[in-house]
Amino acid sequence: MRNFYLNRIINLNTVEAYFLREGYLISPEYCMILIDYKRPSTIEDFPHLKNINGIPEDEFGDDNFIKAVVVSSKEVTQETYDQLCTVAGGFLEDKEECRWSFVIEIDADFKQKNNLNDIFSLLQKILKKHQYPLNIENIPEEKFNFLSQE
């Protein structure tokens, strides 16, 4: 299993984002975004489970739903996918009454926009794609001197 160095780049009440690096002080290979929807999960959050016998769509939800999105500049192997899912699981798997999902977004721009100066527009694009109405580009720069940007 690969070891990733995690650098938290944003910490809000409902969104956290981390750079995942292979080593100390090198360019990040991935960006992991945790989105807390603060609502019950539905079968719509897991479309691949629809119409499977034994999964009751009307009784599906838990109290909360969190999505882990990993941004990569290129396709990943199944082994890397599993390792990145394990990283997300370290944050999310022990939460009672909370379902979570994991997706990888391929965005070639991440290869050039993997630093603090450029990442926020990419994060905003991902949040919009995953239907999360938060404008992180309006966070005042001085807030990034604190552990939380709230």
GROMACS .gro file of C-alpha atoms in nm, residues 2-96:
model
   95
    2ARG     CA    1   0.127   0.345  -0.090
    3ASN     CA    2   0.175   0.603   0.180
    4PHE     CA    3   0.033   0.943   0.099
    5TYR     CA    4   0.130   1.268   0.265
    6LEU     CA    5  -0.188   1.467   0.326
    7ASN     CA    6  -0.189   1.845   0.328
    8ARG     CA    7  -0.522   2.000   0.424
    9ILE     CA    8  -0.596   2.295   0.200
   10ILE     CA    9  -0.947   2.383   0.313
   11ASN     CA   10  -1.147   2.310   0.627
   12LEU     CA   11  -1.507   2.427   0.636
   13ASN     CA   12  -1.811   2.299   0.821
   14THR     CA   13  -1.929   2.102   0.518
   15VAL     CA   14  -1.625   2.075   0.288
   16GLU     CA   15  -1.268   1.966   0.347
   17ALA     CA   16  -0.999   1.929   0.081
   18TYR     CA   17  -0.655   1.770   0.093
   19PHE     CA   18  -0.362   1.739  -0.141
   20LEU     CA   19  -0.230   1.382  -0.152
   21ARG     CA   20   0.141   1.358  -0.226
   22GLU     CA   21   0.382   1.071  -0.274
   23GLY     CA   22   0.647   1.247  -0.070
   24TYR     CA   23   0.723   1.555   0.128
   25LEU     CA   24   0.736   1.885  -0.065
   26ILE     CA   25   0.662   1.743  -0.410
   27SER     CA   26   0.366   1.830  -0.631
   28PRO     CA   27   0.044   1.660  -0.528
   29GLU     CA   28  -0.076   1.371  -0.738
   30TYR     CA   29  -0.438   1.392  -0.618
   31CYS     CA   30  -0.679   1.621  -0.440
   32MET     CA   31  -0.940   1.467  -0.210
   33ILE     CA   32  -1.257   1.665  -0.141
   34LEU     CA   33  -1.497   1.555   0.132
   35ILE     CA   34  -1.847   1.701   0.086
   36ASP     CA   35  -2.092   1.671   0.377
   37TYR     CA   36  -2.441   1.716   0.235
   38LYS     CA   37  -2.596   1.718   0.586
   39ARG     CA   38  -2.904   1.535   0.464
   40PRO     CA   39  -3.025   1.178   0.462
   41SER     CA   40  -2.881   0.962   0.187
   42THR     CA   41  -3.109   0.840  -0.091
   43ILE     CA   42  -3.086   0.577  -0.360
   44GLU     CA   43  -3.019   0.866  -0.602
   45ASP     CA   44  -2.681   0.909  -0.431
   46PHE     CA   45  -2.593   0.552  -0.535
   47PRO     CA   46  -2.740   0.507  -0.886
   48HIS     CA   47  -2.542   0.185  -0.938
   49LEU     CA   48  -2.756   0.023  -0.664
   50LYS     CA   49  -3.092   0.103  -0.825
   51ASN     CA   50  -3.312  -0.190  -0.920
   52ILE     CA   51  -3.104  -0.445  -0.730
   53ASN     CA   52  -3.316  -0.705  -0.554
   54GLY     CA   53  -3.307  -0.672  -0.177
   55ILE     CA   54  -3.232  -0.298  -0.168
   56PRO     CA   55  -3.553  -0.117  -0.070
   57GLU     CA   56  -3.538   0.228  -0.231
   58ASP     CA   57  -3.795   0.381   0.006
   59GLU     CA   58  -3.604   0.267   0.319
   60PHE     CA   59  -3.255   0.330   0.188
   61GLY     CA   60  -3.135   0.642   0.364
   62ASP     CA   61  -2.921   0.694   0.670
   63ASP     CA   62  -2.919   1.021   0.867
   64ASN     CA   63  -2.636   1.176   0.665
   65PHE     CA   64  -2.461   1.153   0.330
   66ILE     CA   65  -2.096   1.243   0.258
   67LYS     CA   66  -1.925   1.218  -0.079
   68ALA     CA   67  -1.551   1.174  -0.120
   69VAL     CA   68  -1.425   1.303  -0.456
   70VAL     CA   69  -1.065   1.251  -0.562
   71VAL     CA   70  -0.935   1.467  -0.845
   72SER     CA   71  -0.665   1.319  -1.066
   73SER     CA   72  -0.508   1.448  -1.385
   74LYS     CA   73  -0.520   1.100  -1.541
   75GLU     CA   74  -0.698   0.766  -1.517
   76VAL     CA   75  -0.598   0.548  -1.222
   77THR     CA   76  -0.547   0.175  -1.197
   78GLN     CA   77  -0.780  -0.041  -0.989
   79GLU     CA   78  -0.504  -0.078  -0.729
   80THR     CA   79  -0.467   0.301  -0.698
   81TYR     CA   80  -0.846   0.341  -0.689
   82ASP     CA   81  -0.861   0.095  -0.397
   83GLN     CA   82  -0.580   0.276  -0.214
   84LEU     CA   83  -0.746   0.617  -0.258
   85CYS     CA   84  -1.078   0.472  -0.139
   86THR     CA   85  -0.897   0.343   0.169
   87VAL     CA   86  -0.766   0.695   0.239
   88ALA     CA   87  -1.121   0.835   0.218
   89GLY     CA   88  -1.247   0.547   0.432
   90GLY     CA   89  -1.003   0.646   0.704
   91PHE     CA   90  -1.201   0.967   0.740
   92LEU     CA   91  -1.552   0.830   0.686
   93GLU     CA   92  -1.603   0.460   0.753
   94ASP     CA   93  -1.665   0.472   1.129
   95LYS     CA   94  -1.950   0.723   1.118
   96GLU     CA   95  -2.275   0.572   1.247
   0.00000   0.00000   0.00000
